[in-house]
mmCIF file of C-alpha atoms in Angstrom:
data_model
loop_
_atom_site.group_PDB
_atom_site.id
_atom_site.type_symbol
_atom_site.label_atom_id
_atom_site.label_comp_id
_atom_site.label_asym_id
_atom_site.label_seq_id
_atom_site.Cartn_x
_atom_site.Cartn_y
_atom_site.Cartn_z
ATOM 1 C CA MET I 53 7.942 -276.339 126.181
ATOM 2 C CA ASP I 54 4.617 -275.847 127.969
ATOM 3 C CA PHE I 55 1.404 -274.882 126.160
ATOM 4 C CA ASP I 56 -1.132 -272.729 127.996
ATOM 5 C CA THR I 57 -4.375 -273.127 126.035
ATOM 6 C CA VAL I 58 -6.244 -270.743 128.356
ATOM 7 C CA GLU I 59 -3.922 -267.784 127.816
ATOM 8 C CA TRP I 60 -2.958 -269.215 124.382
ATOM 9 C CA LEU I 61 0.744 -268.966 125.179
ATOM 10 C CA VAL I 62 3.741 -271.237 124.829
ATOM 11 C CA ARG I 63 6.578 -271.107 127.377
ATOM 12 C CA PRO I 64 9.869 -272.900 127.958
ATOM 13 C CA SER I 65 9.371 -275.665 130.503
ATOM 14 C CA GLN I 66 10.364 -274.890 134.088
ATOM 15 C CA LYS I 67 13.055 -277.580 133.854
ATOM 16 C CA ARG I 68 14.544 -275.774 130.879
ATOM 17 C CA VAL I 69 14.417 -272.388 132.608
ATOM 18 C CA ASP I 70 16.057 -273.824 135.725
ATOM 19 C CA LYS I 71 18.842 -275.394 133.662
ATOM 20 C CA LEU I 72 19.680 -272.080 132.014
ATOM 21 C CA GLN I 73 19.456 -269.998 135.178
ATOM 22 C CA ASN I 74 21.506 -272.484 137.217
ATOM 23 C CA LEU I 75 24.277 -272.267 134.616
ATOM 24 C CA VAL I 76 24.139 -268.465 134.753
ATOM 25 C CA ARG I 77 24.429 -268.484 138.556
ATOM 26 C CA LEU I 78 27.282 -271.003 138.406
ATOM 27 C CA LEU I 79 29.251 -268.877 135.952
ATOM 28 C CA LYS I 80 28.567 -265.660 137.877
ATOM 29 C CA GLY I 81 30.375 -267.268 140.816
ATOM 30 C CA LYS I 82 33.516 -267.864 138.740
ATOM 31 C CA ASN I 83 36.340 -265.611 137.675
ATOM 32 C CA VAL I 84 37.122 -267.536 134.480
ATOM 33 C CA SER I 85 35.416 -270.028 132.179
ATOM 34 C CA THR I 86 36.167 -271.839 128.954
ATOM 35 C CA ALA I 87 34.928 -270.703 125.555
ATOM 36 C CA ARG I 88 33.147 -274.050 125.246
ATOM 37 C CA GLU I 89 31.123 -273.451 128.415
ATOM 38 C CA LEU I 90 30.208 -269.898 127.407
ATOM 39 C CA SER I 91 29.203 -271.072 123.932
ATOM 40 C CA SER I 92 26.976 -273.713 125.545
ATOM 41 C CA LEU I 93 25.265 -270.951 127.508
ATOM 42 C CA LEU I 94 24.790 -268.938 124.321
ATOM 43 C CA GLY I 95 23.289 -271.989 122.619
ATOM 44 C CA GLN I 96 20.770 -272.451 125.456
ATOM 45 C CA MET I 97 19.749 -268.814 125.109
ATOM 46 C CA GLU I 98 19.257 -269.217 121.365
ATOM 47 C CA SER I 99 17.153 -272.357 121.776
ATOM 48 C CA MET I 100 14.873 -270.581 124.275
ATOM 49 C CA ALA I 101 14.762 -267.254 122.418
ATOM 50 C CA PRO I 102 11.651 -268.038 120.290
ATOM 51 C CA LEU I 103 9.705 -268.911 123.466
ATOM 52 C CA VAL I 104 10.388 -265.761 125.498
ATOM 53 C CA PRO I 105 9.467 -262.129 124.750
ATOM 54 C CA LEU I 106 12.278 -260.455 122.765
ATOM 55 C CA GLY I 107 14.481 -263.447 123.520
ATOM 56 C CA ARG I 108 17.070 -262.697 120.838
ATOM 57 C CA VAL I 109 17.149 -259.013 121.794
ATOM 58 C CA HIS I 110 18.237 -260.020 125.304
ATOM 59 C CA LYS I 111 20.742 -262.533 123.925
ATOM 60 C CA ARG I 112 22.529 -260.082 121.595
ATOM 61 C CA PRO I 113 24.574 -258.121 124.218
ATOM 62 C CA PHE I 114 26.139 -261.322 125.583
ATOM 63 C CA GLN I 115 26.694 -262.659 122.057
ATOM 64 C CA ALA I 116 28.461 -259.452 120.968
ATOM 65 C CA ALA I 117 30.561 -259.257 124.142
ATOM 66 C CA LEU I 118 31.654 -262.884 123.785
ATOM 67 C CA ARG I 119 32.751 -262.250 120.197
ATOM 68 C CA ARG I 120 34.943 -259.403 121.457
ATOM 69 C CA GLN I 121 36.499 -261.627 124.115
ATOM 70 C CA TRP I 122 37.103 -264.725 122.014
ATOM 71 C CA ASP I 123 38.070 -265.557 118.432
ATOM 72 C CA GLN I 124 37.081 -269.142 117.693
ATOM 73 C CA ALA I 125 39.301 -269.495 114.599
ATOM 74 C CA SER I 126 42.530 -268.539 116.388
ATOM 75 C CA GLN I 127 41.885 -269.510 120.020
ATOM 76 C CA GLY I 128 39.874 -272.738 119.941
ATOM 77 C CA TRP I 129 37.205 -274.041 122.320
ATOM 78 C CA ASN I 130 39.300 -274.678 125.415
ATOM 79 C CA VAL I 131 40.770 -271.212 125.865
ATOM 80 C CA ARG I 132 40.025 -269.689 129.277
ATOM 81 C CA ILE I 133 38.204 -266.372 129.308
ATOM 82 C CA GLY I 134 38.047 -263.946 132.205
ATOM 83 C CA LEU I 135 34.502 -263.242 133.450
ATOM 84 C CA GLY I 136 34.644 -259.571 134.336
ATOM 85 C CA SER I 137 31.949 -256.938 134.372
ATOM 86 C CA TRP I 138 31.231 -257.578 130.691
ATOM 87 C CA PHE I 139 29.801 -260.960 131.658
ATOM 88 C CA SER I 140 27.724 -259.836 134.621
ATOM 89 C CA ASN I 141 26.297 -256.839 132.731
ATOM 90 C CA THR I 142 25.098 -258.898 129.771
ATOM 91 C CA ILE I 143 23.912 -262.058 131.534
ATOM 92 C CA SER I 144 21.973 -260.950 134.631
ATOM 93 C CA VAL I 145 18.801 -260.230 132.644
ATOM 94 C CA TRP I 146 18.340 -263.985 132.127
ATOM 95 C CA LEU I 147 17.732 -264.422 135.866
ATOM 96 C CA LEU I 148 14.592 -262.242 135.775
ATOM 97 C CA PRO I 149 11.006 -263.642 135.742
ATOM 98 C CA TRP I 150 10.284 -262.570 132.141
ATOM 99 C CA VAL I 151 12.085 -265.738 130.961
ATOM 100 C CA SER I 152 8.962 -267.717 131.932
ATOM 101 C CA GLN I 153 6.352 -265.319 130.523
ATOM 102 C CA GLY I 154 5.872 -267.047 127.178
ATOM 103 C CA VAL I 155 4.761 -265.851 123.756
ATOM 104 C CA PRO I 156 1.550 -266.353 121.725
ATOM 105 C CA ILE I 157 1.168 -269.864 120.306
ATOM 106 C CA VAL I 158 0.110 -268.276 117.013
ATOM 107 C CA PRO I 159 1.239 -264.658 116.496
ATOM 108 C CA PRO I 160 -1.698 -262.365 115.655
ATOM 109 C CA ALA I 161 -2.189 -261.289 112.055
ATOM 110 C CA PRO I 162 -0.867 -257.811 111.199
ATOM 111 C CA GLU I 163 -3.405 -255.095 111.988
ATOM 112 C CA ASN I 164 -1.437 -252.230 110.422
ATOM 113 C CA ILE I 165 0.840 -252.136 107.369
ATOM 114 C CA LEU I 166 3.541 -249.454 107.506
ATOM 115 C CA VAL I 167 5.456 -248.979 104.252
ATOM 116 C CA THR I 168 8.813 -247.209 104.542
ATOM 117 C CA ASP I 169 11.736 -246.217 102.350
ATOM 118 C CA ALA I 170 14.937 -244.208 102.606
ATOM 119 C CA SER I 171 17.295 -242.513 100.206
ATOM 120 C CA MET I 172 20.575 -240.760 100.846
ATOM 121 C CA THR I 173 18.659 -237.489 101.223
ATOM 122 C CA GLY I 174 15.539 -238.370 103.218
ATOM 123 C CA TRP I 175 12.907 -240.855 104.365
ATOM 124 C CA GLY I 176 9.270 -241.574 103.714
ATOM 125 C CA ALA I 177 6.506 -243.701 105.219
ATOM 126 C CA HIS I 178 2.828 -244.248 104.676
ATOM 127 C CA LEU I 179 0.138 -245.902 106.743
ATOM 128 C CA ALA I 180 -3.186 -246.428 104.959
ATOM 129 C CA ASP I 181 -4.035 -242.995 103.521
ATOM 130 C CA GLN I 182 -1.591 -241.012 105.675
ATOM 131 C CA THR I 183 1.993 -240.114 104.838
ATOM 132 C CA ALA I 184 5.058 -238.808 106.657
ATOM 133 C CA SER I 185 8.473 -237.826 105.342
ATOM 134 C CA GLY I 186 11.546 -235.758 106.072
ATOM 135 C CA LEU I 187 15.172 -235.039 105.221
ATOM 136 C CA TRP I 188 18.183 -236.388 107.118
ATOM 137 C CA ASP I 189 20.053 -234.102 109.474
ATOM 138 C CA LEU I 190 23.829 -233.808 109.193
ATOM 139 C CA SER I 191 24.499 -236.597 111.710
ATOM 140 C CA LEU I 192 22.625 -239.211 109.671
ATOM 141 C CA ALA I 193 23.329 -238.152 106.095
ATOM 142 C CA PRO I 194 26.753 -239.934 105.860
ATOM 143 C CA GLN I 195 25.429 -243.259 107.246
ATOM 144 C CA HIS I 196 25.193 -246.519 105.287
ATOM 145 C CA ILE I 197 21.880 -246.980 103.449
ATOM 146 C CA ASN I 198 20.972 -249.962 105.679
ATOM 147 C CA VAL I 199 21.220 -247.725 108.747
ATOM 148 C CA LEU I 200 19.093 -245.085 107.022
ATOM 149 C CA GLU I 201 16.459 -247.653 106.014
ATOM 150 C CA LEU I 202 16.140 -248.833 109.618
ATOM 151 C CA GLU I 203 15.989 -245.231 110.826
ATOM 152 C CA ALA I 204 13.145 -244.659 108.340
ATOM 153 C CA VAL I 205 11.235 -247.512 109.994
ATOM 154 C CA SER I 206 11.836 -245.948 113.411
ATOM 155 C CA LEU I 207 10.724 -242.491 112.287
ATOM 156 C CA GLY I 208 7.647 -243.900 110.560
ATOM 157 C CA LEU I 209 6.593 -245.757 113.706
ATOM 158 C CA ARG I 210 7.036 -242.656 115.828
ATOM 159 C CA ALA I 211 5.141 -240.492 113.338
ATOM 160 C CA PHE I 212 2.096 -242.758 113.483
ATOM 161 C CA LEU I 213 2.408 -243.936 117.097
ATOM 162 C CA PRO I 214 -1.099 -242.726 118.152
ATOM 163 C CA LEU I 215 -2.558 -245.061 115.495
ATOM 164 C CA LEU I 216 -0.259 -248.034 116.138
ATOM 165 C CA GLY I 217 -0.110 -248.554 119.896
ATOM 166 C CA GLY I 218 -1.346 -251.947 121.042
ATOM 167 C CA SER I 219 -1.295 -253.550 117.576
ATOM 168 C CA HIS I 220 0.755 -255.853 115.382
ATOM 169 C CA VAL I 221 2.532 -253.617 112.875
ATOM 170 C CA GLN I 222 4.067 -255.190 109.796
ATOM 171 C CA VAL I 223 6.691 -253.013 108.144
ATOM 172 C CA HIS I 224 7.060 -253.328 104.380
ATOM 173 C CA THR I 225 10.557 -252.362 103.279
ATOM 174 C CA ASP I 226 12.536 -252.858 100.073
ATOM 175 C CA ASN I 227 15.695 -253.524 102.107
ATOM 176 C CA THR I 228 16.197 -257.237 102.810
ATOM 177 C CA THR I 229 18.819 -256.579 105.498
ATOM 178 C CA VAL I 230 16.515 -254.356 107.531
ATOM 179 C CA ALA I 231 13.667 -256.875 107.233
ATOM 180 C CA ALA I 232 15.995 -259.630 108.477
ATOM 181 C CA TYR I 233 17.365 -257.590 111.408
ATOM 182 C CA ILE I 234 13.821 -256.811 112.570
ATOM 183 C CA ASN I 235 12.496 -260.363 112.214
ATOM 184 C CA ARG I 236 15.601 -261.960 113.766
ATOM 185 C CA GLN I 237 15.830 -259.304 116.491
ATOM 186 C CA GLY I 238 19.298 -258.119 115.496
ATOM 187 C CA GLY I 239 22.188 -259.927 113.855
ATOM 188 C CA THR I 240 25.935 -260.539 113.848
ATOM 189 C CA ARG I 241 27.160 -258.925 110.627
ATOM 190 C CA SER I 242 26.703 -255.301 111.701
ATOM 191 C CA GLN I 243 26.885 -254.460 115.389
ATOM 192 C CA LYS I 244 25.564 -250.943 114.795
ATOM 193 C CA LEU I 245 22.556 -252.208 112.873
ATOM 194 C CA SER I 246 21.917 -254.928 115.437
ATOM 195 C CA GLU I 247 21.938 -252.477 118.337
ATOM 196 C CA SER I 248 19.612 -250.108 116.460
ATOM 197 C CA ALA I 249 17.160 -252.908 115.642
ATOM 198 C CA CYS I 250 17.149 -254.107 119.245
ATOM 199 C CA ARG I 251 16.539 -250.593 120.587
ATOM 200 C CA LEU I 252 13.644 -250.217 118.165
ATOM 201 C CA LEU I 253 12.087 -253.520 119.221
ATOM 202 C CA VAL I 254 12.388 -252.615 122.911
ATOM 203 C CA TRP I 255 10.759 -249.236 122.175
ATOM 204 C CA CYS I 256 7.928 -250.997 120.328
ATOM 205 C CA SER I 257 7.445 -253.379 123.249
ATOM 206 C CA SER I 258 7.182 -250.426 125.635
ATOM 207 C CA HIS I 259 4.263 -249.165 123.516
ATOM 208 C CA ASN I 260 2.692 -252.626 123.271
ATOM 209 C CA ILE I 261 3.533 -252.878 119.553
ATOM 210 C CA LEU I 262 4.396 -256.236 118.028
ATOM 211 C CA LEU I 263 6.732 -255.478 115.141
ATOM 212 C CA SER I 264 7.456 -257.689 112.145
ATOM 213 C CA ALA I 265 8.829 -256.965 108.689
ATOM 214 C CA LYS I 266 8.226 -258.074 105.115
ATOM 215 C CA TYR I 267 10.353 -257.497 102.053
ATOM 216 C CA LEU I 268 8.656 -255.387 99.376
ATOM 217 C CA LYS I 269 10.230 -255.183 95.932
ATOM 218 C CA GLY I 270 11.628 -251.751 95.203
ATOM 219 C CA THR I 271 9.554 -251.535 92.005
ATOM 220 C CA LEU I 272 6.406 -251.848 94.151
ATOM 221 C CA ASN I 273 7.498 -249.458 96.895
ATOM 222 C CA VAL I 274 6.455 -246.449 94.853
ATOM 223 C CA LEU I 275 4.818 -244.087 97.320
ATOM 224 C CA ALA I 276 7.346 -244.433 100.154
ATOM 225 C CA ASP I 277 10.135 -244.155 97.584
ATOM 226 C CA ALA I 278 8.650 -240.905 96.293
ATOM 227 C CA LEU I 279 8.278 -239.533 99.816
ATOM 228 C CA SER I 280 11.915 -240.311 100.660
ATOM 229 C CA ARG I 281 13.333 -238.655 97.545
ATOM 230 C CA GLY I 282 11.461 -235.360 97.474
ATOM 231 C CA ASP I 283 11.571 -233.993 93.933
ATOM 232 C CA LYS I 284 13.937 -236.685 92.610
ATOM 233 C CA VAL I 285 12.861 -238.456 89.423
ATOM 234 C CA LEU I 286 11.572 -242.026 89.923
ATOM 235 C CA HIS I 287 11.959 -243.941 86.700
ATOM 236 C CA SER I 288 9.130 -246.355 87.539
ATOM 237 C CA GLU I 289 6.657 -243.573 88.303
ATOM 238 C CA TRP I 290 5.614 -241.660 85.193
ATOM 239 C CA THR I 291 2.062 -240.655 84.375
ATOM 240 C CA LEU I 292 0.446 -239.099 81.310
ATOM 241 C CA SER I 293 -1.322 -235.784 81.517
ATOM 242 C CA HIS I 294 -5.087 -235.711 81.063
ATOM 243 C CA GLN I 295 -4.564 -233.699 77.868
ATOM 244 C CA ALA I 296 -2.430 -236.454 76.341
ATOM 245 C CA LEU I 297 -4.952 -239.122 77.254
ATOM 246 C CA ASP I 298 -7.819 -237.088 75.814
ATOM 247 C CA ARG I 299 -6.250 -237.734 72.394
ATOM 248 C CA LEU I 300 -6.805 -241.423 73.114
ATOM 249 C CA TRP I 301 -10.290 -241.197 74.614
ATOM 250 C CA VAL I 302 -11.714 -239.543 71.502
ATOM 251 C CA GLN I 303 -10.915 -242.788 69.656
ATOM 252 C CA VAL I 304 -11.876 -245.394 72.233
ATOM 253 C CA ASP I 305 -14.309 -245.672 75.138
ATOM 254 C CA LYS I 306 -12.711 -244.603 78.404
ATOM 255 C CA PRO I 307 -12.564 -247.467 80.973
ATOM 256 C CA CYS I 308 -12.993 -246.767 84.662
ATOM 257 C CA ILE I 309 -10.080 -248.809 86.104
ATOM 258 C CA ASP I 310 -6.404 -247.791 86.006
ATOM 259 C CA LEU I 311 -4.417 -251.005 86.549
ATOM 260 C CA PHE I 312 -0.975 -249.546 87.342
ATOM 261 C CA ALA I 313 -1.340 -246.413 89.454
ATOM 262 C CA THR I 314 -1.155 -244.838 92.870
ATOM 263 C CA ARG I 315 -3.535 -242.357 94.394
ATOM 264 C CA PHE I 316 -1.346 -239.613 92.913
ATOM 265 C CA SER I 317 -0.889 -240.998 89.410
ATOM 266 C CA THR I 318 -4.311 -242.483 88.672
ATOM 267 C CA ARG I 319 -6.167 -241.026 85.710
ATOM 268 C CA LEU I 320 -9.452 -242.907 86.219
ATOM 269 C CA PRO I 321 -12.039 -243.189 89.031
ATOM 270 C CA LEU I 322 -10.775 -246.606 90.190
ATOM 271 C CA PHE I 323 -7.153 -247.717 90.421
ATOM 272 C CA VAL I 324 -5.100 -250.764 91.336
ATOM 273 C CA SER I 325 -2.171 -249.925 93.594
ATOM 274 C CA PRO I 326 1.179 -251.759 93.719
ATOM 275 C CA PHE I 327 0.986 -251.633 97.542
ATOM 276 C CA PRO I 328 -1.827 -251.779 100.146
ATOM 277 C CA ASP I 329 -3.837 -248.559 99.987
ATOM 278 C CA PRO I 330 -7.382 -248.124 101.366
ATOM 279 C CA LEU I 331 -8.213 -245.807 98.465
ATOM 280 C CA ALA I 332 -7.347 -248.454 95.873
ATOM 281 C CA TRP I 333 -9.869 -250.734 94.165
ATOM 282 C CA ALA I 334 -7.374 -253.613 94.458
ATOM 283 C CA VAL I 335 -3.679 -254.310 95.039
ATOM 284 C CA ASN I 336 -1.059 -255.660 92.595
ATOM 285 C CA ALA I 337 -2.597 -255.790 89.135
ATOM 286 C CA LEU I 338 -0.584 -258.813 88.032
ATOM 287 C CA ASP I 339 -2.171 -260.907 90.805
ATOM 288 C CA LEU I 340 -5.726 -260.115 89.617
ATOM 289 C CA ASP I 341 -7.815 -262.086 87.147
ATOM 290 C CA TRP I 342 -8.243 -259.839 84.107
ATOM 291 C CA THR I 343 -10.848 -262.030 82.372
ATOM 292 C CA ASN I 344 -13.721 -259.816 81.113
ATOM 293 C CA LEU I 345 -12.106 -256.780 82.737
ATOM 294 C CA GLN I 346 -12.291 -253.428 80.948
ATOM 295 C CA ALA I 347 -9.333 -251.317 81.996
ATOM 296 C CA TYR I 348 -6.514 -248.926 81.120
ATOM 297 C CA ALA I 349 -2.856 -249.705 81.774
ATOM 298 C CA PHE I 350 0.339 -247.666 81.597
ATOM 299 C CA PRO I 351 2.721 -250.073 83.362
ATOM 300 C CA PRO I 352 6.443 -249.607 84.029
ATOM 301 C CA PHE I 353 8.266 -250.673 80.880
ATOM 302 C CA CYS I 354 10.009 -253.505 82.748
ATOM 303 C CA LEU I 355 6.601 -255.171 83.249
ATOM 304 C CA LEU I 356 5.414 -255.006 79.641
ATOM 305 C CA GLY I 357 6.419 -258.599 78.880
ATOM 306 C CA LYS I 358 4.308 -259.888 81.796
ATOM 307 C CA VAL I 359 1.403 -257.627 80.858
ATOM 308 C CA VAL I 360 1.348 -258.851 77.254
ATOM 309 C CA ARG I 361 1.445 -262.499 78.387
ATOM 310 C CA LYS I 362 -1.408 -261.908 80.822
ATOM 311 C CA VAL I 363 -3.513 -260.224 78.116
ATOM 312 C CA ASP I 364 -2.886 -263.185 75.811
ATOM 313 C CA LEU I 365 -4.028 -265.658 78.491
ATOM 314 C CA GLU I 366 -6.991 -263.839 80.054
ATOM 315 C CA LYS I 367 -8.310 -261.736 77.142
ATOM 316 C CA PRO I 368 -9.358 -258.529 78.948
ATOM 317 C CA ALA I 369 -10.649 -255.449 77.158
ATOM 318 C CA LEU I 370 -7.528 -253.374 77.682
ATOM 319 C CA VAL I 371 -6.304 -249.987 76.530
ATOM 320 C CA LEU I 372 -2.532 -250.205 76.916
ATOM 321 C CA VAL I 373 -0.017 -247.372 76.673
ATOM 322 C CA ALA I 374 3.334 -248.745 75.528
ATOM 323 C CA PRO I 375 6.282 -247.622 73.392
ATOM 324 C CA LEU I 376 6.643 -248.489 69.730
ATOM 325 C CA TRP I 377 9.773 -250.583 70.271
ATOM 326 C CA PRO I 378 9.957 -253.317 67.600
ATOM 327 C CA SER I 379 13.196 -254.793 68.977
ATOM 328 C CA GLN I 380 11.602 -255.815 72.287
ATOM 329 C CA HIS I 381 10.722 -259.477 72.818
ATOM 330 C CA TRP I 382 7.088 -258.680 73.668
ATOM 331 C CA TYR I 383 6.474 -256.526 70.582
ATOM 332 C CA PRO I 384 5.405 -259.289 68.103
ATOM 333 C CA ASP I 385 2.826 -260.611 70.592
ATOM 334 C CA LEU I 386 1.542 -257.098 71.229
ATOM 335 C CA LEU I 387 1.039 -256.586 67.482
ATOM 336 C CA ARG I 388 -0.807 -259.898 67.255
ATOM 337 C CA LEU I 389 -3.156 -258.964 70.109
ATOM 338 C CA ALA I 390 -3.941 -255.446 68.849
ATOM 339 C CA VAL I 391 -7.279 -255.089 67.033
ATOM 340 C CA ARG I 392 -6.243 -251.949 65.188
ATOM 341 C CA PRO I 393 -3.039 -250.019 64.479
ATOM 342 C CA PRO I 394 -1.515 -248.390 67.566
ATOM 343 C CA ILE I 395 -2.653 -244.818 68.138
ATOM 344 C CA PRO I 396 0.190 -242.254 68.293
ATOM 345 C CA LEU I 397 -0.258 -240.122 71.392
ATOM 346 C CA GLY I 398 1.971 -237.296 70.187
ATOM 347 C CA VAL I 399 3.373 -236.880 73.685
ATOM 348 C CA ARG I 400 5.146 -233.552 74.126
ATOM 349 C CA ARG I 401 7.234 -232.145 76.953
ATOM 350 C CA GLY I 402 4.872 -231.651 79.874
ATOM 351 C CA ASP I 403 2.605 -234.540 78.855
ATOM 352 C CA LEU I 404 4.717 -237.144 80.690
ATOM 353 C CA LEU I 405 5.522 -236.218 84.284
ATOM 354 C CA GLN I 406 6.132 -237.317 87.844
ATOM 355 C CA PRO I 407 2.735 -237.349 89.591
ATOM 356 C CA ARG I 408 3.751 -235.830 92.930
ATOM 357 C CA SER I 409 6.390 -233.302 91.933
ATOM 358 C CA GLY I 410 5.152 -232.508 88.416
ATOM 359 C CA VAL I 411 8.706 -232.860 87.057
ATOM 360 C CA PRO I 412 8.373 -233.468 83.272
ATOM 361 C CA HIS I 413 10.205 -236.139 81.302
ATOM 362 C CA GLU I 414 13.288 -234.753 79.557
ATOM 363 C CA ASN I 415 12.537 -236.284 76.138
ATOM 364 C CA PRO I 416 9.103 -237.966 75.967
ATOM 365 C CA GLN I 417 9.103 -237.985 72.147
ATOM 366 C CA ALA I 418 11.932 -240.537 72.172
ATOM 367 C CA LEU I 419 9.675 -243.077 73.919
ATOM 368 C CA GLN I 420 7.219 -243.156 70.993
ATOM 369 C CA LEU I 421 4.265 -243.810 73.283
ATOM 370 C CA HIS I 422 1.191 -245.270 71.581
ATOM 371 C CA GLY I 423 -2.214 -246.422 72.667
ATOM 372 C CA TRP I 424 -2.838 -250.105 71.945
ATOM 373 C CA ILE I 425 -6.428 -251.378 71.739
ATOM 374 C CA LEU I 426 -6.428 -255.020 72.798
ATOM 375 C CA SER I 427 -10.080 -256.056 72.508
ATOM 376 C CA GLU I 428 -12.812 -256.043 69.880
ATOM 377 C CA SER I 429 -15.353 -255.243 72.601
ATOM 378 C CA LEU I 430 -14.013 -251.703 72.996
ATOM 379 C CA CYS I 431 -15.743 -249.107 70.843
ATOM 380 C CA VAL I 432 -13.077 -247.882 68.438
ATOM 381 C CA VAL I 433 -12.867 -246.085 65.158
ATOM 382 C CA PRO I 434 -12.646 -248.894 62.544
ATOM 383 C CA GLY I 435 -9.225 -249.481 61.022
ATOM 384 C CA PRO I 436 -7.104 -252.259 59.523
ATOM 385 C CA ARG I 437 -5.357 -254.765 61.799
ATOM 386 C CA PRO I 438 -1.651 -254.019 62.297
ATOM 387 C CA GLN I 439 0.767 -256.129 60.279
ATOM 388 C CA LEU I 440 3.781 -257.875 61.748
#
């Protein structure tokens, strides 16, 4: 490969380009070739793909066509394959000058983070403080969820195109397959998904968008998930009403930071979001140092074990809302850390709800939600320490 330190690009060497293009011209002059020779050509394309713009995108049509013409397991390497129009139509692009254009030596850092999600009913996306969403039409509704997730990425990019043109956009998705098909510029397991990913990447290139993808855990993809599901209940996204929390604030000083919230669910002036959000004070509460922090937390129940361990290690002044569930593994440690008996919140129907839709929890009393005071530095009404 050749490094251009003026343009800051890396290209395949001219010798390498000539070798590939000479083989293409040689095969275009034939009527038949062996599977071994065609596989060698495919291997040369793959080796050069990281050094040319959308290299794998341009390789995929030939790769897919060759798979239709030849079955390695049953036919072997020496079988002769006719080189009809399928070959010429998928290979000629490798004779064009773009093969020598090169790619950045170091890809630029992402300038925009687009978070997307899809459900069987609709899609959602958010970019900074802006959101977009919609429902599937009849032609898309029956599709596999992987297809819908990739379509959500496409719709999100188009919705925010005026803000994204000319930048590196990193898509955050909770679908590992979609992330892989974007980053690897297609794939071999699903031809439909591969073709859709390649079309999307070509569209992005036409708008001078460099597209990459990153896997985001579904439990952290809260806002896009909510946008894609309309008024569906999200079990990781409950918030307490202000009235319910007022029963807590009369007994303890109100902090100003909500550690597990979105812009819709926060109950305090500052909040820590599970995903990048310009309105948030910080991102991902479990990655922060809680030492000397005064905060409120109502985390998803699946995170309570990690929260209790972090409190034990870093000793923040924390007001925690958690269920009174003695059978849970984290419960003995929570009792040990509490400086007074847990405060019953007396949560009634309508006190626990979905922040965007306002849908109430069916049976909040069964959760036995309590306020746990986990620091002596918080001003509380005196009371005996809880007993194990």
